[in-house]
PDB file of C-alpha atoms in Angstrom:
ATOM      1  CA  MET V 246      83.369 140.343 171.985  1.00  0.00           C
ATOM      2  CA  SER V 247      81.575 143.553 172.939  1.00  0.00           C
ATOM      3  CA  ILE V 248      78.235 143.504 174.735  1.00  0.00           C
ATOM      4  CA  PHE V 249      76.555 144.903 171.622  1.00  0.00           C
ATOM      5  CA  ALA V 250      77.953 142.067 169.504  1.00  0.00           C
ATOM      6  CA  LYS V 251      76.766 139.500 172.067  1.00  0.00           C
ATOM      7  CA  LEU V 252      73.245 140.940 172.107  1.00  0.00           C
ATOM      8  CA  GLN V 253      73.121 141.001 168.317  1.00  0.00           C
ATOM      9  CA  PHE V 254      74.322 137.381 168.184  1.00  0.00           C
ATOM     10  CA  LEU V 255      71.622 136.302 170.663  1.00  0.00           C
ATOM     11  CA  ALA V 256      68.933 138.188 168.747  1.00  0.00           C
ATOM     12  CA  ASN V 257      69.942 136.508 165.493  1.00  0.00           C
ATOM     13  CA  LYS V 258      70.118 133.107 167.160  1.00  0.00           C
ATOM     14  CA  SER V 259      66.634 133.430 168.657  1.00  0.00           C
ATOM     15  CA  SER V 260      65.063 134.381 165.339  1.00  0.00           C
ATOM     16  CA  LYS V 261      65.537 130.815 163.991  1.00  0.00           C
ATOM     17  CA  GLY V 262      67.845 131.333 161.074  1.00  0.00           C
ATOM     18  CA  GLY V 263      67.065 134.948 160.411  1.00  0.00           C
ATOM     19  CA  LEU V 264      63.337 134.528 159.741  1.00  0.00           C
ATOM     20  CA  LYS V 265      62.154 137.759 161.239  1.00  0.00           C
ATOM     21  CA  MET V 266      58.992 139.246 159.802  1.00  0.00           C
ATOM     22  CA  ALA V 267      56.473 141.591 161.284  1.00  0.00           C
ATOM     23  CA  VAL V 268      52.838 140.606 161.589  1.00  0.00           C
ATOM     24  CA  PRO V 269      50.823 142.487 158.933  1.00  0.00           C
ATOM     25  CA  ALA V 270      48.399 145.180 160.072  1.00  0.00           C
ATOM     26  CA  LEU V 271      44.841 144.168 160.923  1.00  0.00           C
ATOM     27  CA  THR V 272      43.665 145.913 157.747  1.00  0.00           C
ATOM     28  CA  HIS V 273      45.776 143.623 155.530  1.00  0.00           C
ATOM     29  CA  PRO V 274      43.557 141.332 153.394  1.00  0.00           C
ATOM     30  CA  CYS V 275      45.425 138.199 154.531  1.00  0.00           C
ATOM     31  CA  TRP V 276      43.481 138.164 157.826  1.00  0.00           C
ATOM     32  CA  GLN V 277      40.124 137.848 156.051  1.00  0.00           C
ATOM     33  CA  LYS V 278      41.514 135.023 153.899  1.00  0.00           C
ATOM     34  CA  LEU V 279      42.974 133.228 156.909  1.00  0.00           C
ATOM     35  CA  ALA V 280      39.724 133.549 158.878  1.00  0.00           C
ATOM     36  CA  ALA V 281      37.706 132.264 155.898  1.00  0.00           C
ATOM     37  CA  GLY V 282      39.569 128.948 155.814  1.00  0.00           C
ATOM     38  CA  GLY V 283      43.089 129.835 154.760  1.00  0.00           C
ATOM     39  CA  LEU V 284      44.443 129.148 158.238  1.00  0.00           C
ATOM     40  CA  SER V 285      44.267 125.417 157.518  1.00  0.00           C
ATOM     41  CA  LYS V 286      46.847 125.950 154.735  1.00  0.00           C
ATOM     42  CA  ILE V 287      49.506 127.184 157.182  1.00  0.00           C
ATOM     43  CA  ARG V 288      52.147 124.501 157.728  1.00  0.00           C
ATOM     44  CA  THR V 289      52.903 124.253 161.434  1.00  0.00           C
ATOM     45  CA  GLN V 290      53.910 121.846 164.172  1.00  0.00           C
ATOM     46  CA  HIS V 291      52.717 124.290 166.859  1.00  0.00           C
ATOM     47  CA  LEU V 292      49.745 122.784 168.704  1.00  0.00           C
ATOM     48  CA  GLY V 293      48.279 126.158 169.652  1.00  0.00           C
ATOM     49  CA  THR V 294      48.176 127.231 166.016  1.00  0.00           C
ATOM     50  CA  GLN V 295      46.562 123.937 165.014  1.00  0.00           C
ATOM     51  CA  LEU V 296      43.898 124.340 167.704  1.00  0.00           C
ATOM     52  CA  LEU V 297      43.235 127.928 166.632  1.00  0.00           C
ATOM     53  CA  ALA V 298      42.765 126.791 163.030  1.00  0.00           C
ATOM     54  CA  LYS V 299      40.154 124.197 164.072  1.00  0.00           C
ATOM     55  CA  ARG V 300      38.333 126.639 166.362  1.00  0.00           C
ATOM     56  CA  ILE V 301      38.193 129.345 163.688  1.00  0.00           C
ATOM     57  CA  GLU V 302      37.026 126.786 161.123  1.00  0.00           C
ATOM     58  CA  ARG V 303      34.071 125.797 163.337  1.00  0.00           C
ATOM     59  CA  SER V 304      33.250 129.285 164.596  1.00  0.00           C
ATOM     60  CA  THR V 305      29.956 130.962 163.732  1.00  0.00           C
ATOM     61  CA  ASP V 306      31.316 134.424 164.570  1.00  0.00           C
ATOM     62  CA  PRO V 307      31.278 137.023 161.802  1.00  0.00           C
ATOM     63  CA  LEU V 308      34.323 137.035 159.527  1.00  0.00           C
ATOM     64  CA  PRO V 309      35.756 140.339 160.891  1.00  0.00           C
ATOM     65  CA  ALA V 310      35.650 138.960 164.454  1.00  0.00           C
ATOM     66  CA  ARG V 311      37.432 135.765 163.404  1.00  0.00           C
ATOM     67  CA  ALA V 312      40.016 137.805 161.472  1.00  0.00           C
ATOM     68  CA  ALA V 313      40.664 139.964 164.553  1.00  0.00           C
ATOM     69  CA  GLU V 314      41.112 136.834 166.699  1.00  0.00           C
ATOM     70  CA  VAL V 315      43.634 135.347 164.267  1.00  0.00           C
ATOM     71  CA  HIS V 316      45.504 138.675 164.121  1.00  0.00           C
ATOM     72  CA  ALA V 317      45.606 138.923 167.923  1.00  0.00           C
ATOM     73  CA  PHE V 318      46.961 135.360 168.184  1.00  0.00           C
ATOM     74  CA  PHE V 319      49.815 135.937 165.745  1.00  0.00           C
ATOM     75  CA  THR V 320      50.600 139.331 167.237  1.00  0.00           C
ATOM     76  CA  LYS V 321      50.940 137.715 170.675  1.00  0.00           C
ATOM     77  CA  TRP V 322      53.024 134.734 169.488  1.00  0.00           C
ATOM     78  CA  GLU V 323      55.012 136.479 166.727  1.00  0.00           C
ATOM     79  CA  ARG V 324      58.408 135.808 168.306  1.00  0.00           C
ATOM     80  CA  ILE V 325      57.722 132.098 168.822  1.00  0.00           C
ATOM     81  CA  LEU V 326      56.172 131.463 165.386  1.00  0.00           C
ATOM     82  CA  PRO V 327      58.485 133.109 162.825  1.00  0.00           C
ATOM     83  CA  THR V 328      57.968 130.326 160.258  1.00  0.00           C
ATOM     84  CA  GLU V 329      54.189 130.622 160.499  1.00  0.00           C
ATOM     85  CA  VAL V 330      54.303 134.431 160.371  1.00  0.00           C
ATOM     86  CA  ALA V 331      56.338 134.192 157.168  1.00  0.00           C
ATOM     87  CA  GLN V 332      53.474 132.212 155.605  1.00  0.00           C
ATOM     88  CA  LEU V 333      50.648 134.589 156.536  1.00  0.00           C
ATOM     89  CA  THR V 334      50.680 136.730 153.403  1.00  0.00           C
ATOM     90  CA  THR V 335      51.187 133.785 151.029  1.00  0.00           C
ATOM     91  CA  VAL V 336      47.838 132.146 151.778  1.00  0.00           C
TER      92      VAL V 336
END
Protein backbone atom coordinates (compact mmCIF):
# COMPACT_ATOMS: atom_id res chain seq x y z
CA MET A 1 0.00 0.00 0.00
CA SER A 2 1.42 3.39 -0.95
CA ILE A 3 1.93 6.13 1.62
CA PHE A 4 -0.84 8.16 -0.01
CA ALA A 5 -3.27 5.26 0.33
CA LYS A 6 -2.31 4.80 3.99
CA LEU A 7 -2.86 8.49 4.76
CA GLN A 8 -6.21 8.45 2.98
CA PHE A 9 -7.25 5.33 4.92
CA LEU A 10 -6.30 6.97 8.24
CA ALA A 11 -8.16 10.16 7.33
CA ASN A 12 -11.30 8.20 6.49
CA LYS A 13 -10.99 6.11 9.64
CA SER A 14 -10.66 9.17 11.88
CA SER A 15 -13.73 10.85 10.42
CA LYS A 16 -16.04 8.28 12.12
CA GLY A 17 -17.69 6.60 9.19
CA GLY A 18 -17.23 9.35 6.67
CA LEU A 19 -19.15 12.06 8.54
CA LYS A 20 -17.05 15.00 7.52
CA MET A 21 -18.78 18.36 7.37
CA ALA A 22 -17.43 21.84 7.66
CA VAL A 23 -18.65 24.19 10.36
CA PRO A 24 -20.95 26.80 8.76
CA ALA A 25 -19.75 30.40 8.59
CA LEU A 26 -20.48 32.70 11.52
CA THR A 27 -23.02 34.53 9.36
CA HIS A 28 -25.13 31.37 8.89
CA PRO A 29 -28.52 31.69 10.65
CA CYS A 30 -28.05 28.39 12.50
CA TRP A 31 -25.78 30.08 15.07
CA GLN A 32 -28.51 32.50 16.16
CA LYS A 33 -30.97 29.61 16.47
CA LEU A 34 -28.50 27.51 18.45
CA ALA A 35 -27.68 30.40 20.80
CA ALA A 36 -31.39 31.12 21.34
CA GLY A 37 -32.07 27.65 22.74
CA GLY A 38 -31.57 25.30 19.82
CA LEU A 39 -28.33 23.96 21.28
CA SER A 40 -30.35 21.85 23.72
CA LYS A 41 -31.80 19.97 20.71
CA ILE A 42 -28.37 18.68 19.63
CA ARG A 43 -28.01 14.99 20.48
CA THR A 44 -24.60 14.41 22.03
CA GLN A 45 -22.74 12.29 24.55
CA HIS A 46 -19.88 14.83 24.67
CA LEU A 47 -19.72 16.40 28.13
CA GLY A 48 -18.15 19.63 26.89
CA THR A 49 -21.00 20.18 24.45
CA GLN A 50 -23.56 19.48 27.17
CA LEU A 51 -21.89 21.98 29.50
CA LEU A 52 -21.76 24.59 26.74
CA ALA A 53 -25.48 24.13 26.10
CA LYS A 54 -26.31 24.73 29.78
CA ARG A 55 -24.00 27.75 30.03
CA ILE A 56 -25.43 29.35 26.88
CA GLU A 57 -28.97 28.65 28.10
CA ARG A 58 -28.30 30.53 31.36
CA SER A 59 -26.21 33.32 29.86
CA THR A 60 -27.40 36.92 29.91
CA ASP A 61 -25.00 37.93 27.12
CA PRO A 62 -26.52 39.38 23.96
CA LEU A 63 -27.56 36.84 21.33
CA PRO A 64 -24.73 37.71 18.87
CA ALA A 65 -22.13 37.14 21.60
CA ARG A 66 -23.63 33.76 22.51
CA ALA A 67 -23.79 32.81 18.81
CA ALA A 68 -20.10 33.72 18.39
CA GLU A 69 -19.19 31.59 21.43
CA VAL A 70 -21.07 28.57 20.07
CA HIS A 71 -19.42 29.05 16.66
CA ALA A 72 -15.96 29.29 18.23
CA PHE A 73 -16.57 26.09 20.23
CA PHE A 74 -17.61 24.03 17.22
CA THR A 75 -14.84 25.49 15.08
CA LYS A 76 -12.29 24.41 17.70
CA TRP A 77 -13.74 20.91 18.23
CA GLU A 78 -14.92 20.23 14.66
CA ARG A 79 -12.70 17.17 14.17
CA ILE A 80 -13.79 15.54 17.44
CA LEU A 81 -17.53 16.25 17.05
CA PRO A 82 -18.46 15.26 13.48
CA THR A 83 -21.88 13.90 14.53
CA GLU A 84 -22.75 17.12 16.35
CA VAL A 85 -21.47 19.29 13.49
CA ALA A 86 -23.73 17.36 11.11
CA GLN A 87 -26.71 18.41 13.25
CA LEU A 88 -25.93 22.14 13.41
CA THR A 89 -27.92 23.24 10.37
CA THR A 90 -30.90 20.97 11.11
CA VAL A 91 -31.87 22.72 14.34
